[in-house]
Amino acid sequence: MIYIDLDPSTGSGQARVPALGFGTWQLKGREARTAVADALDLGYRHIDTAQMYENESEVGQGLRDADVDRDALFLTTKVAMDNYEYRKLIASADDSLRKLKTEVVDLLLLHWPSDEVELEESLDALQEVQHAGKTRHIGVSNFTPSLLRRALEIAPSLVNNQVEYHPYLSQEKLLDVVRERGLFLTAYSPIARGTVLDEDAVQEIAEAHGKSPAQVVIRWHLQQDRVAAIPKAASAEHRRANFDVFDFELSDDEMDRIHGLAHDDGRMIDPEWGPDWER
Ligand SMILES: NC(=O)c1ccc[n+]([C@@H]2O[C@H](COP(=O)([O-])OP(=O)(O)OC[C@H]3O[C@@H](n4cnc5c(N)ncnc54)[C@H](OP(=O)(O)O)[C@@H]3O)[C@@H](O)[C@H]2O)c1
């Protein structure tokens, strides 16, 4: 495993993040439970969920089924936008802990920036949850570079911004802020939901290493400073393959070639409540 070290002053407990995690969006019910348990059996030690995914209970069951030492696991959940008011946010974090069957999560994020509730209010509540020992670290998701800078002025202990990131979508500007401030970026939809796997460049590099296109793209993420990736896989075969990325290395040229696939229309996740993305 490759780890990302966090500044110990920004939180408590485990101060290193396994750079490869397992995403659970769209996994529901028994499938979510089995997928999480199986991922942990395969060696994943970083699991990503959210209140909005409506699967925290099943993710919690999966964690129990696999019986992995809680301290060896990095567990992230995200507060839904409906819960951004101060008291609601704190109550919703308790609800997440109950569903996940744990006393503390490792990272609690604001899922999207909001126009409805002042950023100060939701960040104050997030910090309160951290002070109460219910999350070890705090962060945000889907924040643009300028929104992230603003959030850091209010809550300097933020450690993470989880955003869409894959070869089609550059996050260079955001990564500059993330690295400058010692945060880490979590790449969601890291294989562009499968769409990038047919690219010639990716296929040629995969062939050269005797790996699959998905393994190459995941490896591309992991070789970037302060980047974590959380591919989702309902299929057991995909889960296994996506974890088998620690026995090869991409050259600088190969990294650049994959970076070269980025283009202006690369964004895939752009809901109506999303921010005005800064290119
Ligand atoms: N913060 C946010 O707003 C936000 C937004 C989107 C996603 N996320 C997080 O990021 C995670 C990952 O993103 P995502 O689910 O959108 O996309 P993704 O991980 O880029 O792609 C998932 C898709 O790729 C397929 N796949 C996985 N491994 C493969 C392999 N080795 N070969 C071929 N196909 C493969 C999966 O198929 P099968 O499922 O059939 O195996 C699924 O269709 C989510 O689950 C969620 O935890 C967060």
Coordinates of C-alpha atoms and ligand atoms in Angstrom, one line a residue:
M1 CA 0.0 0.0 0.0
I2 CA 1.0 3.6 -0.6
Y3 CA 0.2 6.0 2.3
I4 CA -0.4 9.7 2.5
D5 CA 0.9 11.3 5.7
L6 CA -1.3 13.9 7.4
D7 CA 0.0 16.7 9.6
P8 CA -0.5 15.3 13.1
S9 CA -1.8 18.6 14.4
T10 CA -4.9 18.6 12.1
G11 CA -6.6 15.7 13.8
S12 CA -6.3 12.7 16.1
G13 CA -5.6 9.0 15.7
Q14 CA -4.4 7.5 12.4
A15 CA -2.5 10.2 10.6
R16 CA -1.8 8.3 7.4
V17 CA -4.3 7.5 4.7
P18 CA -4.2 4.5 2.5
A19 CA -4.0 6.1 -1.0
L20 CA -6.2 3.4 -2.5
G21 CA -9.7 3.2 -1.1
F22 CA -13.0 1.6 -2.1
G23 CA -16.0 3.7 -3.2
T24 CA -19.5 2.7 -2.4
W25 CA -21.8 5.1 -4.3
Q26 CA -24.7 3.1 -5.9
L27 CA -24.0 0.0 -3.9
K28 CA -27.2 -0.7 -2.0
G29 CA -28.5 -3.3 0.4
R30 CA -26.9 -6.7 0.4
E31 CA -24.6 -5.8 -2.5
A32 CA -23.1 -2.9 -0.4
R33 CA -22.6 -5.1 2.6
T34 CA -21.0 -8.0 0.6
A35 CA -18.8 -5.6 -1.4
V36 CA -17.4 -3.8 1.6
A37 CA -16.7 -7.1 3.5
D38 CA -15.0 -8.5 0.3
A39 CA -13.0 -5.3 -0.2
L40 CA -11.6 -5.6 3.3
D41 CA -10.8 -9.3 2.8
L42 CA -8.9 -8.3 -0.3
G43 CA -6.8 -5.8 1.7
Y44 CA -8.5 -2.4 1.1
R45 CA -8.3 -0.4 4.3
H46 CA -10.0 2.8 3.2
I47 CA -13.7 2.9 2.6
D48 CA -15.8 5.8 1.3
T49 CA -19.5 6.3 1.9
A50 CA -21.9 9.2 2.4
Q51 CA -25.3 10.0 4.0
M52 CA -26.6 10.6 0.5
Y53 CA -25.7 7.1 -0.7
E54 CA -28.3 5.6 1.8
N55 CA -26.0 2.6 2.4
E56 CA -24.2 3.6 5.7
S57 CA -26.0 0.8 7.6
E58 CA -25.0 -1.8 5.0
V59 CA -21.4 -0.5 4.9
G60 CA -21.4 -0.8 8.7
Q61 CA -22.6 -4.4 8.4
G62 CA -19.8 -5.1 5.9
L63 CA -17.2 -3.7 8.3
R64 CA -18.5 -6.0 11.0
D65 CA -18.6 -9.0 8.8
A66 CA -14.9 -8.5 7.8
D67 CA -13.8 -8.1 11.4
V68 CA -10.9 -5.8 10.6
D69 CA -9.3 -4.0 13.5
R70 CA -11.0 -0.5 13.5
D71 CA -7.7 1.3 14.0
A72 CA -6.4 -0.3 10.8
L73 CA -9.2 1.2 8.8
F74 CA -9.7 4.7 7.3
L75 CA -13.5 5.3 7.1
T76 CA -14.9 8.4 5.4
T77 CA -18.5 9.6 5.3
K78 CA -20.1 12.8 4.0
V79 CA -22.8 15.1 5.4
A80 CA -25.7 15.5 3.1
M81 CA -26.5 19.1 2.1
D82 CA -29.9 18.9 3.8
N83 CA -28.1 18.6 7.1
Y84 CA -25.8 21.6 7.0
E85 CA -27.5 23.7 9.7
Y86 CA -25.5 23.6 12.9
R87 CA -27.7 21.3 15.1
K88 CA -28.8 19.2 12.2
L89 CA -25.2 18.5 11.1
I90 CA -24.2 17.4 14.6
A91 CA -27.3 15.1 14.9
S92 CA -26.7 13.7 11.4
A93 CA -23.1 12.8 12.3
D94 CA -24.4 10.9 15.3
D95 CA -26.8 9.1 13.0
S96 CA -24.0 8.2 10.6
L97 CA -22.0 6.7 13.5
R98 CA -24.9 4.7 14.6
K99 CA -25.5 3.3 11.1
L100 CA -21.8 2.6 10.5
K101 CA -21.7 0.9 14.0
T102 CA -18.6 2.8 15.0
E103 CA -17.8 5.4 17.6
V104 CA -15.7 7.5 15.3
V105 CA -15.1 8.0 11.6
D106 CA -11.7 9.0 10.2
L107 CA -12.9 11.7 7.9
L108 CA -16.2 13.6 7.8
L109 CA -16.8 15.8 4.7
L110 CA -19.3 18.4 3.6
H111 CA -20.5 16.6 0.4
W112 CA -21.1 19.7 -1.7
P113 CA -20.7 23.5 -1.3
S114 CA -24.1 25.0 -0.4
D115 CA -25.9 28.3 -1.2
E116 CA -28.5 27.6 1.5
V117 CA -26.4 27.5 4.7
E118 CA -23.5 29.8 5.4
L119 CA -20.2 28.0 5.1
E120 CA -19.2 29.3 8.5
E121 CA -22.2 27.5 10.1
S122 CA -21.6 24.1 8.6
L123 CA -17.8 24.3 9.1
D124 CA -18.3 25.3 12.8
A125 CA -20.6 22.3 13.2
L126 CA -18.1 20.0 11.5
Q127 CA -15.3 21.2 13.8
E128 CA -17.6 20.7 16.8
V129 CA -18.1 17.0 15.7
Q130 CA -14.3 16.7 15.5
H131 CA -13.8 18.3 19.0
A132 CA -16.3 15.9 20.4
G133 CA -14.1 13.0 19.1
K134 CA -16.6 11.7 16.6
T135 CA -14.4 12.2 13.6
R136 CA -10.6 12.2 13.5
H137 CA -10.3 14.5 10.6
I138 CA -12.6 16.9 8.6
G139 CA -12.7 18.0 5.0
V140 CA -14.9 19.0 2.1
S141 CA -16.0 17.6 -1.3
N142 CA -16.6 19.3 -4.6
F143 CA -15.0 22.5 -3.5
T144 CA -13.3 24.7 -6.2
P145 CA -9.8 26.1 -5.5
S146 CA -11.2 29.5 -4.3
L147 CA -13.9 27.8 -2.2
L148 CA -11.3 25.6 -0.6
R149 CA -9.1 28.6 0.2
R150 CA -12.1 30.3 1.8
A151 CA -13.0 27.1 3.8
L152 CA -9.4 26.9 5.0
E153 CA -9.6 30.4 6.4
I154 CA -12.6 29.4 8.5
A155 CA -11.4 25.9 9.4
P156 CA -7.6 25.6 9.0
S157 CA -7.6 21.9 10.2
L158 CA -9.4 20.7 7.0
V159 CA -7.3 17.9 5.5
N160 CA -9.1 16.8 2.4
N161 CA -11.1 17.8 -0.7
Q162 CA -12.8 14.9 -2.5
V163 CA -13.4 15.8 -6.2
E164 CA -13.9 14.2 -9.5
Y165 CA -10.4 13.5 -10.9
H166 CA -9.4 11.2 -13.8
P167 CA -7.3 11.4 -16.9
Y168 CA -10.1 13.4 -18.8
L169 CA -10.3 16.1 -16.1
S170 CA -7.3 18.1 -14.9
Q171 CA -7.2 19.2 -11.3
E172 CA -3.9 21.0 -11.5
K173 CA -5.1 24.2 -9.9
L174 CA -6.8 22.4 -7.0
L175 CA -3.7 20.2 -6.5
D176 CA -1.6 23.3 -6.2
V177 CA -3.7 24.5 -3.3
V178 CA -3.9 21.0 -1.8
R179 CA -0.1 20.6 -1.8
E180 CA 0.7 24.1 -0.7
R181 CA -1.5 23.7 2.3
G182 CA -0.6 20.1 3.1
L183 CA -4.0 18.6 2.4
F184 CA -4.7 15.6 0.2
L185 CA -7.1 15.2 -2.7
T186 CA -9.3 12.2 -3.0
A187 CA -10.1 11.4 -6.6
Y188 CA -13.7 10.3 -7.1
S189 CA -14.8 8.6 -10.4
P190 CA -11.1 7.8 -10.7
I191 CA -11.5 5.7 -13.8
A192 CA -14.0 8.1 -15.3
R193 CA -16.7 5.5 -14.6
G194 CA -15.0 3.2 -17.0
T195 CA -15.0 5.5 -20.0
V196 CA -11.3 6.1 -20.1
L197 CA -10.4 2.5 -20.4
D198 CA -10.7 2.3 -24.2
E199 CA -8.2 5.1 -24.8
D200 CA -5.3 3.9 -27.0
A201 CA -2.7 5.5 -24.7
V202 CA -4.1 3.7 -21.7
Q203 CA -4.4 0.4 -23.5
E204 CA -0.8 0.6 -24.9
I205 CA 0.7 1.4 -21.5
A206 CA -1.4 -1.4 -20.0
E207 CA -0.1 -3.9 -22.6
A208 CA 3.5 -2.7 -22.0
H209 CA 3.2 -3.6 -18.3
G210 CA 1.0 -6.7 -18.6
K211 CA -1.7 -4.9 -16.6
S212 CA -5.3 -3.9 -17.4
P213 CA -6.3 -0.3 -18.4
A214 CA -8.1 0.2 -15.1
Q215 CA -5.0 -0.9 -13.2
V216 CA -2.9 1.6 -15.2
V217 CA -5.3 4.5 -14.4
I218 CA -5.4 3.7 -10.7
R219 CA -1.6 3.5 -10.6
W220 CA -1.5 6.9 -12.4
H221 CA -3.4 8.3 -9.5
L222 CA -1.4 6.7 -6.8
Q223 CA 1.9 7.9 -8.2
Q224 CA 0.8 11.5 -7.8
D225 CA 1.8 13.4 -4.7
R226 CA -1.0 13.7 -2.1
V227 CA -3.6 12.0 -4.3
A228 CA -5.9 9.1 -3.1
A229 CA -8.3 7.2 -5.4
I230 CA -11.5 5.4 -4.5
P231 CA -12.6 3.3 -7.4
K232 CA -16.0 1.6 -7.0
A233 CA -16.6 -1.9 -8.2
A234 CA -19.8 -4.0 -7.7
S235 CA -18.0 -6.8 -9.5
A236 CA -15.7 -9.0 -7.3
E237 CA -13.4 -9.4 -10.2
H238 CA -13.0 -5.6 -10.6
R239 CA -12.4 -5.2 -6.9
R240 CA -9.6 -7.7 -6.9
A241 CA -8.0 -6.3 -10.0
N242 CA -8.2 -2.7 -8.8
F243 CA -6.2 -3.6 -5.6
D244 CA -3.5 -5.4 -7.7
V245 CA -1.6 -2.2 -8.5
F246 CA 1.4 -2.3 -6.3
D247 CA 3.8 -4.5 -8.4
F248 CA 4.5 -2.1 -11.2
E249 CA 5.4 1.6 -11.8
L250 CA 4.6 4.0 -14.6
S251 CA 7.5 6.0 -16.1
D252 CA 7.4 9.8 -16.2
D253 CA 6.6 9.7 -19.9
E254 CA 3.7 7.3 -19.3
M255 CA 2.4 9.6 -16.5
D256 CA 2.6 12.6 -18.9
R257 CA 0.9 10.7 -21.7
I258 CA -2.1 9.9 -19.4
H259 CA -2.1 13.5 -18.2
G260 CA -2.3 14.5 -21.8
L261 CA -5.8 13.0 -22.1
A262 CA -7.3 15.9 -20.1
H263 CA -9.7 18.2 -22.0
D264 CA -12.2 21.0 -21.3
D265 CA -15.3 18.8 -21.3
G266 CA -13.9 16.1 -19.2
R267 CA -16.2 16.6 -16.2
M268 CA -18.8 13.8 -15.8
I269 CA -20.5 14.7 -12.5
D270 CA -22.2 18.1 -12.7
P271 CA -25.5 18.2 -10.8
E272 CA -27.7 21.3 -10.8
W273 CA -26.7 22.0 -7.2
G274 CA -23.0 21.9 -8.1
P275 CA -20.8 25.0 -7.9
D276 CA -19.6 27.2 -10.7
W277 CA -16.5 25.1 -11.5
E278 CA -13.3 27.1 -12.0
R279 CA -11.4 25.9 -15.0
Ligands
LIG1 N1 -18.0 13.2 -3.4 C1 -18.8 13.0 -4.5 O1 -19.6 13.9 -4.8 C2 -18.7 11.8 -5.2 C3 -19.3 11.7 -6.5 C4 -19.1 10.5 -7.3 C5 -18.4 9.4 -6.7 N2 -17.9 9.5 -5.4 C6 -17.2 8.4 -4.8 O2 -16.2 7.9 -5.7 C7 -16.4 6.5 -5.9 C8 -16.0 6.1 -7.3 O3 -16.6 6.8 -8.3 P1 -17.7 6.2 -9.4 O4 -18.4 5.1 -8.8 O5 -18.4 7.4 -9.8 O6 -16.7 5.8 -10.6 P2 -15.5 4.9 -10.9 O7 -14.9 4.3 -9.7 O8 -14.6 5.7 -11.8 O9 -16.1 3.8 -11.9 C9 -17.0 2.8 -11.5 C10 -17.4 2.0 -12.7 O10 -16.2 1.4 -13.3 C11 -16.4 0.0 -13.3 N3 -15.1 -0.6 -13.0 C12 -14.5 -0.7 -11.8 N4 -13.4 -1.4 -11.8 C13 -13.2 -1.8 -13.1 C14 -12.2 -2.5 -13.8 N5 -11.2 -3.0 -13.2 N6 -12.4 -2.7 -15.1 C15 -13.5 -2.3 -15.8 N7 -14.5 -1.6 -15.2 C16 -14.3 -1.3 -13.9 C17 -17.4 -0.3 -12.3 O11 -18.1 -1.5 -12.7 P3 -18.8 -2.5 -11.6 O12 -19.4 -1.7 -10.5 O13 -19.8 -3.2 -12.4 O14 -17.7 -3.4 -11.1 C18 -18.3 0.9 -12.4 O15 -19.2 0.8 -13.5 C19 -17.9 6.4 -5.6 O16 -18.3 5.0 -5.4 C20 -18.1 7.2 -4.4 O17 -17.6 6.6 -3.3 C21 -18.0 10.7 -4.7

